[in-house]
Amino acid sequence: MLCVHYENSSRHCVYAMAITIGTGKVLKMASVSARLSIIGETSSGEPDQDANSALTELDKGLRSTKVGEQCEAIVRFPRLFEKYPFPILINSACLKLAELFELEQIFIEFLILKVMQTQKHLDKILNLDEFVHRLYAVIHSNDPVARALTLRTLGNIASVISERKSIHHSIRNSLDSHDAVEMKAAIYATAKFAAQSKSFATNICSKIEK
């Protein structure tokens, strides 16, 4: 079971995460408190930032050595995408998130998963192969939770990668996982890909019927 609890006020955001693995062991990520400034706003009421400045600011947060600042930057990406839905910006931002996802920090991966759940501009990712390659690399992790988060993230972008056979294969394999978290994630990904790919739906039905 994965759960994330957010508490928001006008000036602070507290993140807390608990991950329960099949054995019942609970790993708690430390709560992080950070002041949030909304993109395009300043305390002095200055004009909105331009797209490049906004992305540069968030990129600085992603590269921070402080987990709180990384989290703050990640949760602001959906607003960036809605405010500046330009292909070059969407592409650059998604590649930055995928690069961070590849580092296999569970809490960070979960936040990126949530961003991808709300992403409405997947068709604007220009370097789709590179983006998917970075995400998919984590499917080979020894950590079943990392694999589960990868499966769910791939499921959320199934609309633009629905015919990728390597991903189909990984989903099929994970359906046989002995880890409950990974298996549930595989079921989620199966539903997402089956809705987009006729060939995957046909093949997965033959597996389920066995």
mmCIF file of C-alpha atoms in Angstrom, residues 21-202:
data_model
loop_
_atom_site.group_PDB
_atom_site.id
_atom_site.type_symbol
_atom_site.label_atom_id
_atom_site.label_comp_id
_atom_site.label_asym_id
_atom_site.label_seq_id
_atom_site.Cartn_x
_atom_site.Cartn_y
_atom_site.Cartn_z
ATOM 1 C CA ILE A 21 5.733 -3.632 1.675
ATOM 2 C CA GLY A 22 4.340 -7.159 1.450
ATOM 3 C CA THR A 23 5.865 -8.252 4.759
ATOM 4 C CA GLY A 24 4.071 -5.443 6.564
ATOM 5 C CA LYS A 25 7.244 -3.502 7.133
ATOM 6 C CA VAL A 26 6.616 0.211 7.067
ATOM 7 C CA LEU A 27 9.199 2.627 5.783
ATOM 8 C CA LYS A 28 8.465 6.195 6.759
ATOM 9 C CA MET A 29 9.931 9.034 4.793
ATOM 10 C CA ALA A 30 10.806 12.033 6.908
ATOM 11 C CA SER A 31 8.325 14.884 6.800
ATOM 12 C CA VAL A 32 9.563 17.862 4.903
ATOM 13 C CA SER A 33 8.360 21.384 5.477
ATOM 14 C CA ALA A 34 9.096 24.017 2.874
ATOM 15 C CA ARG A 35 7.748 27.421 2.004
ATOM 16 C CA LEU A 36 6.061 27.398 -1.382
ATOM 17 C CA SER A 37 5.986 30.342 -3.716
ATOM 18 C CA ILE A 38 3.476 30.024 -6.550
ATOM 19 C CA ILE A 39 4.945 30.209 -10.044
ATOM 20 C CA GLY A 40 4.640 33.684 -11.433
ATOM 21 C CA GLU A 41 3.941 35.336 -8.078
ATOM 22 C CA THR A 42 6.142 37.188 -5.640
ATOM 23 C CA SER A 43 5.413 38.831 -2.329
ATOM 24 C CA SER A 44 5.743 42.217 -3.990
ATOM 25 C CA GLY A 45 3.211 41.383 -6.692
ATOM 26 C CA GLU A 46 5.708 41.457 -9.550
ATOM 27 C CA PRO A 47 4.618 40.370 -13.061
ATOM 28 C CA ASP A 48 4.528 36.702 -14.052
ATOM 29 C CA GLN A 49 7.761 34.937 -14.898
ATOM 30 C CA ASP A 50 8.342 33.890 -18.476
ATOM 31 C CA ALA A 51 8.421 30.178 -19.311
ATOM 32 C CA ASN A 52 12.211 29.858 -19.333
ATOM 33 C CA SER A 53 12.607 31.603 -15.993
ATOM 34 C CA ALA A 54 9.921 29.431 -14.411
ATOM 35 C CA LEU A 55 11.541 26.223 -15.669
ATOM 36 C CA THR A 56 14.999 27.385 -14.606
ATOM 37 C CA GLU A 57 13.715 28.054 -11.099
ATOM 38 C CA LEU A 58 12.172 24.590 -10.823
ATOM 39 C CA ASP A 59 15.265 22.953 -12.297
ATOM 40 C CA LYS A 60 17.307 24.576 -9.551
ATOM 41 C CA GLY A 61 14.991 22.940 -7.026
ATOM 42 C CA LEU A 62 15.305 19.535 -8.697
ATOM 43 C CA ARG A 63 19.091 19.734 -8.506
ATOM 44 C CA SER A 64 19.081 20.697 -4.844
ATOM 45 C CA THR A 65 20.722 18.339 -2.367
ATOM 46 C CA LYS A 66 17.794 18.935 -0.002
ATOM 47 C CA VAL A 67 14.870 16.543 -0.415
ATOM 48 C CA GLY A 68 12.390 19.209 0.684
ATOM 49 C CA GLU A 69 13.430 21.570 -2.099
ATOM 50 C CA GLN A 70 13.243 18.752 -4.646
ATOM 51 C CA CYS A 71 9.729 17.881 -3.481
ATOM 52 C CA GLU A 72 8.667 21.512 -3.616
ATOM 53 C CA ALA A 73 9.868 21.774 -7.209
ATOM 54 C CA ILE A 74 8.197 18.540 -8.344
ATOM 55 C CA VAL A 75 4.731 19.392 -7.024
ATOM 56 C CA ARG A 76 4.851 22.706 -8.903
ATOM 57 C CA PHE A 77 5.331 21.104 -12.330
ATOM 58 C CA PRO A 78 1.603 20.561 -13.072
ATOM 59 C CA ARG A 79 1.037 24.307 -12.726
ATOM 60 C CA LEU A 80 3.998 24.955 -15.016
ATOM 61 C CA PHE A 81 2.547 22.617 -17.658
ATOM 62 C CA GLU A 82 -0.848 24.282 -17.519
ATOM 63 C CA LYS A 83 0.525 27.798 -17.660
ATOM 64 C CA TYR A 84 3.106 27.175 -20.395
ATOM 65 C CA PRO A 85 1.916 24.215 -22.547
ATOM 66 C CA PHE A 86 4.689 24.641 -25.114
ATOM 67 C CA PRO A 87 6.297 21.515 -26.648
ATOM 68 C CA ILE A 88 9.881 22.637 -25.986
ATOM 69 C CA LEU A 89 9.134 23.381 -22.335
ATOM 70 C CA ILE A 90 7.033 20.233 -21.820
ATOM 71 C CA ASN A 91 9.784 18.130 -23.381
ATOM 72 C CA SER A 92 12.572 19.662 -21.317
ATOM 73 C CA ALA A 93 10.605 19.483 -18.069
ATOM 74 C CA CYS A 94 9.587 15.844 -18.556
ATOM 75 C CA LEU A 95 13.159 14.808 -19.332
ATOM 76 C CA LYS A 96 14.306 16.475 -16.117
ATOM 77 C CA LEU A 97 11.667 14.596 -14.127
ATOM 78 C CA ALA A 98 12.564 11.301 -15.810
ATOM 79 C CA GLU A 99 16.231 11.848 -15.007
ATOM 80 C CA LEU A 100 15.335 12.295 -11.338
ATOM 81 C CA PHE A 101 13.001 9.277 -11.427
ATOM 82 C CA GLU A 102 15.883 7.121 -12.615
ATOM 83 C CA LEU A 103 17.794 7.755 -9.371
ATOM 84 C CA GLU A 104 15.371 5.414 -7.545
ATOM 85 C CA GLN A 105 14.422 7.549 -4.559
ATOM 86 C CA ILE A 106 11.034 6.124 -3.623
ATOM 87 C CA PHE A 107 9.399 9.299 -2.334
ATOM 88 C CA ILE A 108 10.631 11.319 -5.310
ATOM 89 C CA GLU A 109 9.389 8.625 -7.693
ATOM 90 C CA PHE A 110 5.972 8.722 -6.051
ATOM 91 C CA LEU A 111 5.680 12.484 -6.501
ATOM 92 C CA ILE A 112 6.700 12.183 -10.158
ATOM 93 C CA LEU A 113 4.066 9.460 -10.554
ATOM 94 C CA LYS A 114 1.458 11.916 -9.253
ATOM 95 C CA VAL A 115 2.638 14.552 -11.733
ATOM 96 C CA MET A 116 2.279 12.081 -14.608
ATOM 97 C CA GLN A 117 -1.246 11.215 -13.461
ATOM 98 C CA THR A 118 -2.304 14.787 -14.177
ATOM 99 C CA GLN A 119 -0.177 15.345 -17.281
ATOM 100 C CA LYS A 120 -2.403 16.395 -20.193
ATOM 101 C CA HIS A 121 0.350 17.240 -22.668
ATOM 102 C CA LEU A 122 2.113 13.917 -23.216
ATOM 103 C CA ASP A 123 1.785 14.311 -26.976
ATOM 104 C CA LYS A 124 4.087 17.334 -26.743
ATOM 105 C CA ILE A 125 7.088 15.348 -25.479
ATOM 106 C CA LEU A 126 9.492 15.590 -28.407
ATOM 107 C CA ASN A 127 12.169 13.173 -27.162
ATOM 108 C CA LEU A 128 9.729 10.453 -26.180
ATOM 109 C CA ASP A 129 12.218 7.588 -26.577
ATOM 110 C CA GLU A 130 14.685 9.186 -24.175
ATOM 111 C CA PHE A 131 11.913 10.031 -21.716
ATOM 112 C CA VAL A 132 10.588 6.465 -21.694
ATOM 113 C CA HIS A 133 14.085 4.955 -21.559
ATOM 114 C CA ARG A 134 14.851 6.795 -18.315
ATOM 115 C CA LEU A 135 11.597 5.741 -16.698
ATOM 116 C CA TYR A 136 11.761 2.169 -17.942
ATOM 117 C CA ALA A 137 15.306 1.682 -16.627
ATOM 118 C CA VAL A 138 13.873 1.449 -13.099
ATOM 119 C CA ILE A 139 11.796 -1.622 -14.042
ATOM 120 C CA HIS A 140 15.014 -3.626 -13.576
ATOM 121 C CA SER A 141 15.462 -2.428 -9.986
ATOM 122 C CA ASN A 142 15.882 -4.961 -7.188
ATOM 123 C CA ASP A 143 13.322 -2.987 -5.174
ATOM 124 C CA PRO A 144 9.742 -4.179 -5.849
ATOM 125 C CA VAL A 145 8.340 -0.822 -4.708
ATOM 126 C CA ALA A 146 10.482 1.002 -7.273
ATOM 127 C CA ARG A 147 9.283 -1.432 -9.938
ATOM 128 C CA ALA A 148 5.687 -0.883 -8.832
ATOM 129 C CA LEU A 149 6.011 2.889 -9.098
ATOM 130 C CA THR A 150 7.538 2.463 -12.550
ATOM 131 C CA LEU A 151 4.649 0.283 -13.714
ATOM 132 C CA ARG A 152 2.100 2.806 -12.495
ATOM 133 C CA THR A 153 3.985 5.691 -14.092
ATOM 134 C CA LEU A 154 4.188 3.843 -17.413
ATOM 135 C CA GLY A 155 0.490 3.064 -17.124
ATOM 136 C CA ASN A 156 -0.256 6.757 -16.752
ATOM 137 C CA ILE A 157 1.505 7.551 -20.019
ATOM 138 C CA ALA A 158 0.131 4.535 -21.904
ATOM 139 C CA SER A 159 -1.631 6.787 -24.399
ATOM 140 C CA VAL A 160 1.704 7.646 -26.050
ATOM 141 C CA ILE A 161 3.609 4.354 -25.558
ATOM 142 C CA SER A 162 0.831 1.797 -25.962
ATOM 143 C CA GLU A 163 2.598 -0.390 -28.550
ATOM 144 C CA ARG A 164 6.001 -0.731 -26.874
ATOM 145 C CA LYS A 165 6.589 -4.485 -26.738
ATOM 146 C CA SER A 166 9.303 -4.324 -24.081
ATOM 147 C CA ILE A 167 6.874 -2.638 -21.707
ATOM 148 C CA HIS A 168 4.171 -5.183 -22.551
ATOM 149 C CA HIS A 169 6.637 -7.933 -21.627
ATOM 150 C CA SER A 170 7.528 -6.306 -18.306
ATOM 151 C CA ILE A 171 3.884 -5.886 -17.351
ATOM 152 C CA ARG A 172 3.189 -9.547 -18.121
ATOM 153 C CA ASN A 173 6.149 -10.620 -15.992
ATOM 154 C CA SER A 174 5.100 -8.427 -13.079
ATOM 155 C CA LEU A 175 1.632 -9.961 -13.068
ATOM 156 C CA ASP A 176 3.387 -13.099 -11.809
ATOM 157 C CA SER A 177 5.263 -11.231 -9.077
ATOM 158 C CA HIS A 178 5.191 -12.639 -5.549
ATOM 159 C CA ASP A 179 5.209 -9.079 -4.219
ATOM 160 C CA ALA A 180 1.672 -7.767 -3.687
ATOM 161 C CA VAL A 181 2.597 -4.119 -4.312
ATOM 162 C CA GLU A 182 4.237 -4.914 -7.641
ATOM 163 C CA MET A 183 1.445 -7.244 -8.724
ATOM 164 C CA LYS A 184 -1.235 -4.617 -8.017
ATOM 165 C CA ALA A 185 0.777 -2.066 -9.969
ATOM 166 C CA ALA A 186 1.004 -4.527 -12.865
ATOM 167 C CA ILE A 187 -2.779 -4.959 -12.803
ATOM 168 C CA TYR A 188 -3.151 -1.172 -12.908
ATOM 169 C CA ALA A 189 -0.744 -0.915 -15.851
ATOM 170 C CA THR A 190 -2.522 -3.796 -17.599
ATOM 171 C CA ALA A 191 -5.825 -1.935 -17.501
ATOM 172 C CA LYS A 192 -4.222 1.254 -18.807
ATOM 173 C CA PHE A 193 -2.402 -0.433 -21.698
ATOM 174 C CA ALA A 194 -5.314 -2.706 -22.617
ATOM 175 C CA ALA A 195 -7.467 0.397 -23.059
ATOM 176 C CA GLN A 196 -4.952 1.800 -25.558
ATOM 177 C CA SER A 197 -3.550 -1.249 -27.362
ATOM 178 C CA LYS A 198 -5.658 -3.898 -29.078
ATOM 179 C CA SER A 199 -2.669 -6.226 -29.488
ATOM 180 C CA PHE A 200 -1.757 -5.972 -25.803
ATOM 181 C CA ALA A 201 -5.362 -6.544 -24.759
ATOM 182 C CA THR A 202 -5.563 -9.661 -26.933
#
